[in-house]
């Protein structure tokens, strides 16, 4: 029904929706923490996929000399017509060795590399197809067997909290009785405050939401860090005899999706259902901007001045951006060179097209680049 | 060096025997009477029995208390009998008692435990030389004419033990938060391990591993036990855990040193206080994957120094399948790395022990335990357990966890054996190494290194 007062821009959201649905989403999630805390199982439960099907965990003697590696796995998930390209970044070997000094540095470097890549792409000419490989969220797993954060946890979180959204999570939470869970969460919260670690803050809900929703939201926030249990199996619960996702023990069955048993539902809701977009935005607006500012500021210092003189943003030297160069791997360099070539060829093509058009219609204004 | 072998016990244990190739000759030549060393191994009982052997033996055999030893026709001499049987022979005890009297007797009276020939022959490849002095064969066909009362020795031993009580030192090692203190409290059903109330532990994680030993005297059925729990806070908690087992190794060796010093004193105490670590419970984190590199390193360094019993802590996070898979993997890893945990294969005495220990080694260990100091009501009974929204985990229920198996193993069946292995094997290894390093002389001043008269006039102190 269209009346005179109706302009029609209220249909904007649905246009955006359609566009983004067509484009698809991508989301990069990092999981970190000691091995054996149920990280892979949780990811499988969270996204209902078997990303870690053929995993081979090496034996202890092999892990003695293993260094931390960063592994990336991608999977396309589709639900309700929406496609999500989920990239998982795993850090096997973290916290494994006898001497874990500085074992978080490769992870920090990785995250900064993604920022640097994005900065280059953003400052480049062809910005249509920027691949966003920045890490949007890091789920950090805390051991339920310790008494709060361990020195290694603190060191890792301190190194990462200004660079990525951190959501602390207590893994294998079925090791704890309810009172112990409460005490552990409180201890972790106190420690985080004491060490001044900024974890990801779930945003306040809008003021026009009803009281019930606000109360639920506050309750959910109280439960951070989430104590989760993951399971890749569906078991028949003896009591209710309906199939649930859970773990079957001789003394009972833990149901993964039961809010009285663990906080899995909360984590899934807050991470996937409500705050996926917010995580991306915070990554872009806050963390990435912080990195960019730091980067460019360091350019303003005298040491980097000679590079600015070379920064002619001409078409030929499109990639000569005044950035402090982080050492890149050889393959990365090759990829960049190839990209450059592609871009140059594209430019040439377009130039030729323009010339052709000019020659065809000399009178018309050519549609230049 | 040869002169020093006089200080040896008459039947040196196999490990120390390896370190001294010249001792085998001495061993054979030295029958019981020739022992001229100041060390504990001779006892008045043994000496008396031996002296009066011609009288006692016929009576023993006649009464049916003494069975003929399993002697092949070739070996008529007693020295070729298995040593345990020889001892039993001298003591007039039946050869296969329902419980290990000779071993207990040995330790309580301060005799060194001897290992069977089978074990020795595995380790000592060269044939044992014939003795210089042939020993008299034993005549065994006599009848006891009535009840003598030698079997009351068991009762006498029991009374003595009850009067003196005994020591037991247990060490717990593992990352913080794995439930070490709770488990020890549950094992001995008393608050023997320092444990602050639940989570209000304000103590910081220490920067280096500390060793804290707390002693308690607990009593049950008239038997007193001085239990010492040695805690090791700070193990495995730092970012860099390189060599964090060194303070622990140092502590264990210090206790051996203390005991050694007491032992070589001229004027020794009647009962040398035993602070040596008899048993070390190593707590493995229930990751479900495999051992951590730190676990391997620790056990590699310490399995030769102390009895290590690996234990899977907080086992209520694993389902039955996960538990058995994890255990298998752990066992395999330990085997591949050559780590022998208690009960060590090489110290199994006889077939009976071997089958029993094999079953434990290959099926039950490492025990997956859950500890608790809270009681809950289950089916009308009060049980120790953990209450979760999905069920109550009962600590002493074998379907839930293996705590009961661990408790029975450590306390009810192998407590004495733990002490014996510590004394006869680990301590002896340390002692032999020390004497070797010292040029064959015992450490400490005031020792002349001379041969003392063969039989002491006064009773010797026991090793307990």
mmCIF file of C-alpha atoms in Angstrom, chain B residues 98-464:
data_model
loop_
_atom_site.group_PDB
_atom_site.id
_atom_site.type_symbol
_atom_site.label_atom_id
_atom_site.label_comp_id
_atom_site.label_asym_id
_atom_site.label_seq_id
_atom_site.Cartn_x
_atom_site.Cartn_y
_atom_site.Cartn_z
ATOM 1 C CA UNK B 98 49.934 -67.883 52.452
ATOM 2 C CA UNK B 99 51.471 -64.510 53.075
ATOM 3 C CA UNK B 100 54.987 -63.302 52.651
ATOM 4 C CA UNK B 101 56.362 -63.921 56.045
ATOM 5 C CA UNK B 102 59.979 -64.222 55.172
ATOM 6 C CA UNK B 103 59.984 -60.940 53.386
ATOM 7 C CA UNK B 104 58.246 -59.182 56.190
ATOM 8 C CA UNK B 105 60.503 -60.874 58.664
ATOM 9 C CA UNK B 106 63.494 -59.814 56.687
ATOM 10 C CA UNK B 107 62.596 -56.201 56.671
ATOM 11 C CA UNK B 108 61.356 -55.989 60.209
ATOM 12 C CA UNK B 109 64.426 -57.693 61.500
ATOM 13 C CA UNK B 110 66.584 -55.671 59.223
ATOM 14 C CA UNK B 111 67.629 -58.291 56.796
ATOM 15 C CA UNK B 112 68.247 -57.367 53.229
ATOM 16 C CA UNK B 113 65.678 -58.775 50.944
ATOM 17 C CA UNK B 114 67.049 -61.199 48.489
ATOM 18 C CA UNK B 115 65.705 -61.699 45.061
ATOM 19 C CA UNK B 116 65.210 -65.086 43.551
ATOM 20 C CA UNK B 117 67.803 -66.742 41.481
ATOM 21 C CA UNK B 118 65.633 -66.386 38.451
ATOM 22 C CA UNK B 119 65.847 -62.624 38.593
ATOM 23 C CA UNK B 120 69.503 -62.667 39.331
ATOM 24 C CA UNK B 121 70.328 -64.991 36.523
ATOM 25 C CA UNK B 122 68.613 -62.644 34.082
ATOM 26 C CA UNK B 123 70.715 -59.770 35.196
ATOM 27 C CA UNK B 124 73.996 -61.440 35.971
ATOM 28 C CA UNK B 125 74.888 -63.328 32.835
ATOM 29 C CA UNK B 126 78.121 -64.859 34.035
ATOM 30 C CA UNK B 127 77.853 -68.136 35.907
ATOM 31 C CA UNK B 128 78.291 -67.946 39.627
ATOM 32 C CA UNK B 129 81.586 -69.401 40.758
ATOM 33 C CA UNK B 130 81.627 -72.340 43.101
ATOM 34 C CA UNK B 131 82.198 -71.424 46.721
ATOM 35 C CA UNK B 132 85.522 -71.949 48.303
ATOM 36 C CA UNK B 133 83.927 -73.524 51.329
ATOM 37 C CA UNK B 134 81.317 -76.111 50.479
ATOM 38 C CA UNK B 135 78.271 -75.887 52.689
ATOM 39 C CA UNK B 136 76.761 -78.807 54.454
ATOM 40 C CA UNK B 137 73.750 -80.352 52.787
ATOM 41 C CA UNK B 138 70.534 -80.179 54.727
ATOM 42 C CA UNK B 139 68.961 -83.287 56.060
ATOM 43 C CA UNK B 140 65.252 -82.963 55.953
ATOM 44 C CA UNK B 141 63.693 -86.205 56.865
ATOM 45 C CA UNK B 142 62.891 -85.883 60.501
ATOM 46 C CA UNK B 143 59.656 -85.762 62.361
ATOM 47 C CA UNK B 144 58.555 -83.344 64.962
ATOM 48 C CA UNK B 145 57.344 -85.220 67.950
ATOM 49 C CA UNK B 146 54.887 -82.595 69.097
ATOM 50 C CA UNK B 147 53.840 -79.014 68.706
ATOM 51 C CA UNK B 148 56.860 -76.749 69.079
ATOM 52 C CA UNK B 149 55.282 -73.363 68.652
ATOM 53 C CA UNK B 150 57.518 -71.860 66.016
ATOM 54 C CA UNK B 151 54.540 -70.620 64.092
ATOM 55 C CA UNK B 152 53.923 -68.142 66.878
ATOM 56 C CA UNK B 153 56.693 -66.089 65.385
ATOM 57 C CA UNK B 154 54.060 -64.458 63.235
ATOM 58 C CA UNK B 155 52.157 -63.343 66.260
ATOM 59 C CA UNK B 156 55.355 -62.082 67.847
ATOM 60 C CA UNK B 157 56.164 -60.083 64.771
ATOM 61 C CA UNK B 158 52.718 -58.638 64.742
ATOM 62 C CA UNK B 159 52.974 -57.564 68.340
ATOM 63 C CA UNK B 160 56.316 -55.954 67.742
ATOM 64 C CA UNK B 161 55.019 -54.064 64.757
ATOM 65 C CA UNK B 162 52.072 -52.848 66.669
ATOM 66 C CA UNK B 163 54.263 -51.594 69.421
ATOM 67 C CA UNK B 164 56.779 -49.846 67.267
ATOM 68 C CA UNK B 165 54.451 -48.788 64.496
ATOM 69 C CA UNK B 166 55.876 -48.018 61.106
ATOM 70 C CA UNK B 167 56.701 -45.125 58.809
ATOM 71 C CA UNK B 168 55.325 -44.424 55.425
ATOM 72 C CA UNK B 169 56.354 -41.492 53.266
ATOM 73 C CA UNK B 170 54.311 -40.642 50.225
ATOM 74 C CA UNK B 171 55.058 -37.877 47.770
ATOM 75 C CA UNK B 172 52.534 -36.296 45.422
ATOM 76 C CA UNK B 173 53.660 -34.596 42.239
ATOM 77 C CA UNK B 174 51.621 -32.846 39.590
ATOM 78 C CA UNK B 175 50.354 -29.528 38.320
ATOM 79 C CA UNK B 176 48.362 -27.439 40.710
ATOM 80 C CA UNK B 177 44.645 -28.080 40.755
ATOM 81 C CA UNK B 178 44.762 -31.758 39.875
ATOM 82 C CA UNK B 179 43.372 -32.796 43.230
ATOM 83 C CA UNK B 180 46.532 -34.107 44.858
ATOM 84 C CA UNK B 181 45.757 -33.024 48.386
ATOM 85 C CA UNK B 182 42.167 -34.142 48.147
ATOM 86 C CA UNK B 183 43.214 -37.560 46.927
ATOM 87 C CA UNK B 184 45.676 -38.103 49.747
ATOM 88 C CA UNK B 185 43.069 -37.058 52.260
ATOM 89 C CA UNK B 186 40.617 -39.481 50.718
ATOM 90 C CA UNK B 187 43.199 -42.272 50.675
ATOM 91 C CA UNK B 188 43.908 -42.043 54.342
ATOM 92 C CA UNK B 189 40.482 -40.826 55.331
ATOM 93 C CA UNK B 190 41.856 -37.922 57.316
ATOM 94 C CA UNK B 191 43.053 -34.379 56.764
ATOM 95 C CA UNK B 192 46.681 -35.267 56.304
ATOM 96 C CA UNK B 193 47.394 -32.971 53.431
ATOM 97 C CA UNK B 194 47.349 -29.236 53.792
ATOM 98 C CA UNK B 195 44.435 -27.951 51.827
ATOM 99 C CA UNK B 196 42.860 -24.579 52.138
ATOM 100 C CA UNK B 197 39.082 -24.446 52.054
ATOM 101 C CA UNK B 198 37.913 -24.908 48.450
ATOM 102 C CA UNK B 199 38.855 -22.003 46.228
ATOM 103 C CA UNK B 200 40.029 -19.441 48.670
ATOM 104 C CA UNK B 201 43.585 -20.456 48.219
ATOM 105 C CA UNK B 202 45.297 -17.124 48.319
ATOM 106 C CA UNK B 203 48.670 -18.729 47.990
ATOM 107 C CA UNK B 204 50.519 -17.702 44.896
ATOM 108 C CA UNK B 205 52.025 -20.322 42.696
ATOM 109 C CA UNK B 206 55.645 -20.526 43.860
ATOM 110 C CA UNK B 207 58.289 -19.613 41.338
ATOM 111 C CA UNK B 208 60.317 -22.738 41.944
ATOM 112 C CA UNK B 209 59.175 -26.100 43.096
ATOM 113 C CA UNK B 210 58.943 -26.250 46.848
ATOM 114 C CA UNK B 211 59.010 -29.374 48.921
ATOM 115 C CA UNK B 212 56.686 -29.449 51.902
ATOM 116 C CA UNK B 213 56.618 -32.481 54.143
ATOM 117 C CA UNK B 214 53.924 -32.840 56.768
ATOM 118 C CA UNK B 215 53.787 -35.754 59.141
ATOM 119 C CA UNK B 216 50.806 -37.262 60.902
ATOM 120 C CA UNK B 217 50.350 -40.266 63.118
ATOM 121 C CA UNK B 218 47.270 -42.214 62.238
ATOM 122 C CA UNK B 219 46.079 -45.280 64.028
ATOM 123 C CA UNK B 220 43.878 -48.144 63.039
ATOM 124 C CA UNK B 221 43.237 -51.411 64.835
ATOM 125 C CA UNK B 222 46.036 -50.741 67.278
ATOM 126 C CA UNK B 223 48.564 -50.215 64.527
ATOM 127 C CA UNK B 224 50.204 -46.830 64.430
ATOM 128 C CA UNK B 225 51.451 -45.378 61.229
ATOM 129 C CA UNK B 226 53.555 -42.279 60.977
ATOM 130 C CA UNK B 227 52.462 -40.972 57.628
ATOM 131 C CA UNK B 228 54.386 -38.207 55.945
ATOM 132 C CA UNK B 229 52.896 -36.520 52.919
ATOM 133 C CA UNK B 230 55.394 -34.646 50.795
ATOM 134 C CA UNK B 231 53.824 -32.050 48.602
ATOM 135 C CA UNK B 232 55.505 -30.342 45.667
ATOM 136 C CA UNK B 233 53.709 -27.092 44.907
ATOM 137 C CA UNK B 234 54.916 -25.249 41.858
ATOM 138 C CA UNK B 235 55.663 -28.282 39.749
ATOM 139 C CA UNK B 236 54.718 -27.727 36.139
ATOM 140 C CA UNK B 237 52.939 -24.444 36.751
ATOM 141 C CA UNK B 238 55.378 -21.972 35.289
ATOM 142 C CA UNK B 239 55.737 -20.917 31.706
ATOM 143 C CA UNK B 240 59.195 -22.400 31.611
ATOM 144 C CA UNK B 241 59.254 -25.720 33.387
ATOM 145 C CA UNK B 242 62.715 -26.741 32.380
ATOM 146 C CA UNK B 243 64.304 -28.948 35.019
ATOM 147 C CA UNK B 244 61.537 -28.398 37.489
ATOM 148 C CA UNK B 245 62.011 -31.961 38.682
ATOM 149 C CA UNK B 246 65.483 -31.220 39.993
ATOM 150 C CA UNK B 247 64.420 -30.018 43.455
ATOM 151 C CA UNK B 248 62.396 -33.194 43.807
ATOM 152 C CA UNK B 249 65.278 -35.443 42.778
ATOM 153 C CA UNK B 250 67.520 -33.563 45.155
ATOM 154 C CA UNK B 251 65.113 -34.039 48.029
ATOM 155 C CA UNK B 252 64.825 -37.765 47.437
ATOM 156 C CA UNK B 253 68.581 -38.199 47.309
ATOM 157 C CA UNK B 254 68.970 -36.132 50.438
ATOM 158 C CA UNK B 255 66.755 -38.556 52.308
ATOM 159 C CA UNK B 256 68.849 -41.481 51.089
ATOM 160 C CA UNK B 257 71.964 -39.625 52.175
ATOM 161 C CA UNK B 258 70.517 -39.015 55.601
ATOM 162 C CA UNK B 259 69.746 -42.662 56.020
ATOM 163 C CA UNK B 260 73.149 -43.697 54.763
ATOM 164 C CA UNK B 261 74.898 -41.425 57.202
ATOM 165 C CA UNK B 262 72.932 -42.905 60.054
ATOM 166 C CA UNK B 263 73.659 -46.371 58.887
ATOM 167 C CA UNK B 264 77.429 -46.030 58.761
ATOM 168 C CA UNK B 265 77.682 -44.467 62.149
ATOM 169 C CA UNK B 266 79.559 -46.435 64.721
ATOM 170 C CA UNK B 267 77.047 -45.759 67.414
ATOM 171 C CA UNK B 268 73.821 -46.162 65.550
ATOM 172 C CA UNK B 269 70.337 -45.478 66.684
ATOM 173 C CA UNK B 270 68.187 -48.439 67.486
ATOM 174 C CA UNK B 271 65.647 -47.441 64.870
ATOM 175 C CA UNK B 272 66.974 -45.273 62.116
ATOM 176 C CA UNK B 273 64.257 -42.764 61.332
ATOM 177 C CA UNK B 274 63.145 -43.495 57.810
ATOM 178 C CA UNK B 275 62.408 -40.357 55.832
ATOM 179 C CA UNK B 276 63.021 -41.907 52.455
ATOM 180 C CA UNK B 277 60.245 -41.484 49.951
ATOM 181 C CA UNK B 278 58.544 -44.841 49.623
ATOM 182 C CA UNK B 279 56.071 -43.935 46.980
ATOM 183 C CA UNK B 280 55.566 -41.099 44.537
ATOM 184 C CA UNK B 281 52.114 -40.560 43.092
ATOM 185 C CA UNK B 282 52.437 -38.763 39.782
ATOM 186 C CA UNK B 283 49.277 -37.009 38.637
ATOM 187 C CA UNK B 284 48.583 -37.057 34.932
ATOM 188 C CA UNK B 285 46.235 -34.444 33.547
ATOM 189 C CA UNK B 286 43.187 -36.056 31.889
ATOM 190 C CA UNK B 287 43.657 -34.512 28.478
ATOM 191 C CA UNK B 288 42.416 -37.620 26.740
ATOM 192 C CA UNK B 289 45.186 -37.432 24.170
ATOM 193 C CA UNK B 290 48.470 -38.621 25.611
ATOM 194 C CA UNK B 291 51.137 -37.750 28.110
ATOM 195 C CA UNK B 292 52.572 -34.286 28.118
ATOM 196 C CA UNK B 293 56.271 -33.811 27.427
ATOM 197 C CA UNK B 294 56.771 -32.695 31.016
ATOM 198 C CA UNK B 295 55.244 -35.936 32.320
ATOM 199 C CA UNK B 296 57.662 -37.964 30.230
ATOM 200 C CA UNK B 297 60.651 -35.970 31.348
ATOM 201 C CA UNK B 298 59.762 -36.242 35.000
ATOM 202 C CA UNK B 299 59.157 -39.945 34.924
ATOM 203 C CA UNK B 300 62.262 -40.618 32.897
ATOM 204 C CA UNK B 301 64.423 -38.907 35.464
ATOM 205 C CA UNK B 302 62.786 -40.228 38.556
ATOM 206 C CA UNK B 303 61.638 -43.760 37.853
ATOM 207 C CA UNK B 304 65.105 -45.060 38.690
ATOM 208 C CA UNK B 305 65.253 -43.222 41.963
ATOM 209 C CA UNK B 306 61.863 -43.726 43.522
ATOM 210 C CA UNK B 307 58.762 -45.862 43.076
ATOM 211 C CA UNK B 308 56.479 -43.911 40.781
ATOM 212 C CA UNK B 309 52.794 -44.727 40.605
ATOM 213 C CA UNK B 310 51.164 -42.779 37.773
ATOM 214 C CA UNK B 311 47.617 -41.742 38.443
ATOM 215 C CA UNK B 312 45.101 -40.106 36.126
ATOM 216 C CA UNK B 313 43.631 -37.238 38.064
ATOM 217 C CA UNK B 314 40.094 -35.872 37.899
ATOM 218 C CA UNK B 315 39.001 -38.809 35.860
ATOM 219 C CA UNK B 316 35.361 -37.804 35.937
ATOM 220 C CA UNK B 317 35.821 -35.927 32.682
ATOM 221 C CA UNK B 318 36.351 -39.058 30.680
ATOM 222 C CA UNK B 319 33.817 -41.593 29.538
ATOM 223 C CA UNK B 320 34.614 -45.279 29.819
ATOM 224 C CA UNK B 321 35.883 -45.592 26.254
ATOM 225 C CA UNK B 322 37.968 -42.457 26.530
ATOM 226 C CA UNK B 323 39.429 -43.725 29.779
ATOM 227 C CA UNK B 324 40.511 -47.073 28.430
ATOM 228 C CA UNK B 325 41.912 -45.535 25.239
ATOM 229 C CA UNK B 326 43.831 -42.959 27.211
ATOM 230 C CA UNK B 327 45.236 -45.557 29.566
ATOM 231 C CA UNK B 328 46.365 -47.721 26.692
ATOM 232 C CA UNK B 329 48.079 -44.824 25.063
ATOM 233 C CA UNK B 330 49.793 -43.810 28.278
ATOM 234 C CA UNK B 331 50.991 -47.334 28.921
ATOM 235 C CA UNK B 332 52.339 -47.633 25.421
ATOM 236 C CA UNK B 333 54.121 -44.314 25.656
ATOM 237 C CA UNK B 334 55.727 -45.247 28.928
ATOM 238 C CA UNK B 335 56.841 -48.549 27.509
ATOM 239 C CA UNK B 336 58.246 -46.995 24.350
ATOM 240 C CA UNK B 337 60.244 -44.552 26.441
ATOM 241 C CA UNK B 338 61.558 -47.254 28.740
ATOM 242 C CA UNK B 339 59.910 -45.891 31.849
ATOM 243 C CA UNK B 340 59.254 -48.484 34.512
ATOM 244 C CA UNK B 341 56.648 -47.471 37.000
ATOM 245 C CA UNK B 342 55.930 -49.381 40.189
ATOM 246 C CA UNK B 343 55.495 -52.394 40.319
ATOM 247 C CA UNK B 344 58.595 -52.771 38.212
ATOM 248 C CA UNK B 345 58.822 -55.889 36.101
ATOM 249 C CA UNK B 346 62.395 -56.636 37.087
ATOM 250 C CA UNK B 347 61.594 -56.887 40.759
ATOM 251 C CA UNK B 348 58.894 -59.486 40.583
ATOM 252 C CA UNK B 349 60.047 -62.265 42.825
ATOM 253 C CA UNK B 350 58.132 -65.284 41.863
ATOM 254 C CA UNK B 351 55.462 -66.393 39.501
ATOM 255 C CA UNK B 352 52.714 -65.517 41.900
ATOM 256 C CA UNK B 353 53.909 -61.941 42.183
ATOM 257 C CA UNK B 354 54.485 -61.716 38.492
ATOM 258 C CA UNK B 355 50.990 -62.761 37.516
ATOM 259 C CA UNK B 356 49.425 -60.529 40.073
ATOM 260 C CA UNK B 357 51.548 -57.550 39.126
ATOM 261 C CA UNK B 358 51.219 -58.201 35.426
ATOM 262 C CA UNK B 359 47.493 -57.967 35.726
ATOM 263 C CA UNK B 360 47.784 -54.660 37.524
ATOM 264 C CA UNK B 361 50.425 -53.299 35.194
ATOM 265 C CA UNK B 362 48.695 -54.187 31.984
ATOM 266 C CA UNK B 363 45.091 -53.606 32.836
ATOM 267 C CA UNK B 364 44.541 -51.270 35.707
ATOM 268 C CA UNK B 365 47.434 -48.903 35.735
ATOM 269 C CA UNK B 366 47.506 -45.997 35.564
ATOM 270 C CA UNK B 367 44.549 -45.754 37.926
ATOM 271 C CA UNK B 368 41.920 -43.218 36.889
ATOM 272 C CA UNK B 369 40.833 -41.654 40.145
ATOM 273 C CA UNK B 370 38.471 -39.114 41.548
ATOM 274 C CA UNK B 371 38.945 -37.710 45.010
ATOM 275 C CA UNK B 372 36.490 -36.065 47.327
ATOM 276 C CA UNK B 373 36.123 -35.047 50.905
ATOM 277 C CA UNK B 374 32.402 -34.397 50.827
ATOM 278 C CA UNK B 375 29.714 -36.878 51.582
ATOM 279 C CA UNK B 376 26.372 -37.231 49.905
ATOM 280 C CA UNK B 377 23.392 -39.447 50.391
ATOM 281 C CA UNK B 378 23.047 -42.145 47.773
ATOM 282 C CA UNK B 379 20.498 -44.915 48.154
ATOM 283 C CA UNK B 380 20.289 -44.309 51.850
ATOM 284 C CA UNK B 381 24.014 -44.481 52.383
ATOM 285 C CA UNK B 382 26.435 -41.694 52.949
ATOM 286 C CA UNK B 383 29.203 -41.919 50.403
ATOM 287 C CA UNK B 384 32.146 -39.770 49.470
ATOM 288 C CA UNK B 385 31.503 -38.211 46.143
ATOM 289 C CA UNK B 386 30.927 -35.269 43.877
ATOM 290 C CA UNK B 387 27.485 -33.986 43.171
ATOM 291 C CA UNK B 388 26.763 -32.606 39.744
ATOM 292 C CA UNK B 389 23.484 -31.704 38.071
ATOM 293 C CA UNK B 390 23.699 -34.854 36.024
ATOM 294 C CA UNK B 391 24.501 -37.323 38.743
ATOM 295 C CA UNK B 392 26.564 -38.123 41.792
ATOM 296 C CA UNK B 393 30.022 -39.544 41.266
ATOM 297 C CA UNK B 394 30.826 -42.004 44.012
ATOM 298 C CA UNK B 395 34.489 -42.171 44.805
ATOM 299 C CA UNK B 396 34.458 -45.715 46.111
ATOM 300 C CA UNK B 397 32.252 -47.153 43.416
ATOM 301 C CA UNK B 398 34.295 -49.204 41.010
ATOM 302 C CA UNK B 399 31.916 -48.445 38.185
ATOM 303 C CA UNK B 400 32.637 -44.767 38.558
ATOM 304 C CA UNK B 401 36.355 -44.566 39.138
ATOM 305 C CA UNK B 402 39.282 -46.617 40.271
ATOM 306 C CA UNK B 403 39.962 -44.983 43.558
ATOM 307 C CA UNK B 404 39.214 -48.171 45.463
ATOM 308 C CA UNK B 405 41.722 -50.050 43.320
ATOM 309 C CA UNK B 406 44.403 -47.464 44.021
ATOM 310 C CA UNK B 407 43.679 -47.522 47.714
ATOM 311 C CA UNK B 408 43.803 -51.280 47.912
ATOM 312 C CA UNK B 409 46.948 -51.356 45.850
ATOM 313 C CA UNK B 410 48.878 -48.783 47.803
ATOM 314 C CA UNK B 411 47.631 -49.508 51.276
ATOM 315 C CA UNK B 412 46.157 -52.930 51.532
ATOM 316 C CA UNK B 413 48.407 -55.078 49.383
ATOM 317 C CA UNK B 414 51.578 -53.331 48.403
ATOM 318 C CA UNK B 415 52.389 -51.023 51.270
ATOM 319 C CA UNK B 416 55.098 -53.264 52.635
ATOM 320 C CA UNK B 417 56.440 -54.008 49.193
ATOM 321 C CA UNK B 418 56.756 -50.319 48.436
ATOM 322 C CA UNK B 419 58.946 -49.907 51.470
ATOM 323 C CA UNK B 420 60.971 -52.962 50.654
ATOM 324 C CA UNK B 421 61.668 -51.935 47.091
ATOM 325 C CA UNK B 422 62.664 -48.506 48.310
ATOM 326 C CA UNK B 423 64.998 -49.989 50.882
ATOM 327 C CA UNK B 424 66.414 -52.892 48.967
ATOM 328 C CA UNK B 425 66.630 -51.486 45.509
ATOM 329 C CA UNK B 426 66.506 -47.718 45.264
ATOM 330 C CA UNK B 427 68.387 -47.110 48.448
ATOM 331 C CA UNK B 428 70.928 -49.792 47.656
ATOM 332 C CA UNK B 429 71.533 -48.306 44.226
ATOM 333 C CA UNK B 430 72.146 -44.950 45.801
ATOM 334 C CA UNK B 431 74.373 -46.464 48.452
ATOM 335 C CA UNK B 432 76.434 -48.436 45.970
ATOM 336 C CA UNK B 433 76.904 -45.374 43.844
ATOM 337 C CA UNK B 434 77.981 -43.347 46.840
ATOM 338 C CA UNK B 435 80.412 -45.960 48.019
ATOM 339 C CA UNK B 436 81.840 -46.320 44.552
ATOM 340 C CA UNK B 437 82.285 -42.606 44.238
ATOM 341 C CA UNK B 438 83.932 -42.517 47.612
ATOM 342 C CA UNK B 439 86.498 -45.131 46.670
ATOM 343 C CA UNK B 440 84.656 -47.912 48.364
ATOM 344 C CA UNK B 441 84.603 -46.272 51.729
ATOM 345 C CA UNK B 442 81.443 -45.188 53.391
ATOM 346 C CA UNK B 443 81.026 -41.459 53.646
ATOM 347 C CA UNK B 444 81.511 -39.662 56.886
ATOM 348 C CA UNK B 445 84.339 -39.524 59.369
ATOM 349 C CA UNK B 446 85.149 -41.860 62.156
ATOM 350 C CA UNK B 447 85.115 -45.028 60.118
ATOM 351 C CA UNK B 448 88.212 -47.132 60.143
ATOM 352 C CA UNK B 449 87.329 -49.485 57.340
ATOM 353 C CA UNK B 450 88.521 -52.437 59.360
ATOM 354 C CA UNK B 451 86.827 -55.747 59.596
ATOM 355 C CA UNK B 452 84.769 -56.001 62.723
ATOM 356 C CA UNK B 453 84.262 -59.316 64.580
ATOM 357 C CA UNK B 454 81.963 -61.639 62.656
ATOM 358 C CA UNK B 455 79.112 -61.886 65.093
ATOM 359 C CA UNK B 456 78.110 -58.979 67.240
ATOM 360 C CA UNK B 457 77.443 -59.657 70.857
ATOM 361 C CA UNK B 458 74.517 -57.326 71.074
ATOM 362 C CA UNK B 459 71.444 -57.339 68.879
ATOM 363 C CA UNK B 460 71.745 -55.123 65.883
ATOM 364 C CA UNK B 461 69.375 -52.368 65.005
ATOM 365 C CA UNK B 462 66.720 -53.210 62.490
ATOM 366 C CA UNK B 463 66.408 -51.320 59.306
ATOM 367 C CA UNK B 464 62.954 -50.183 60.283
#
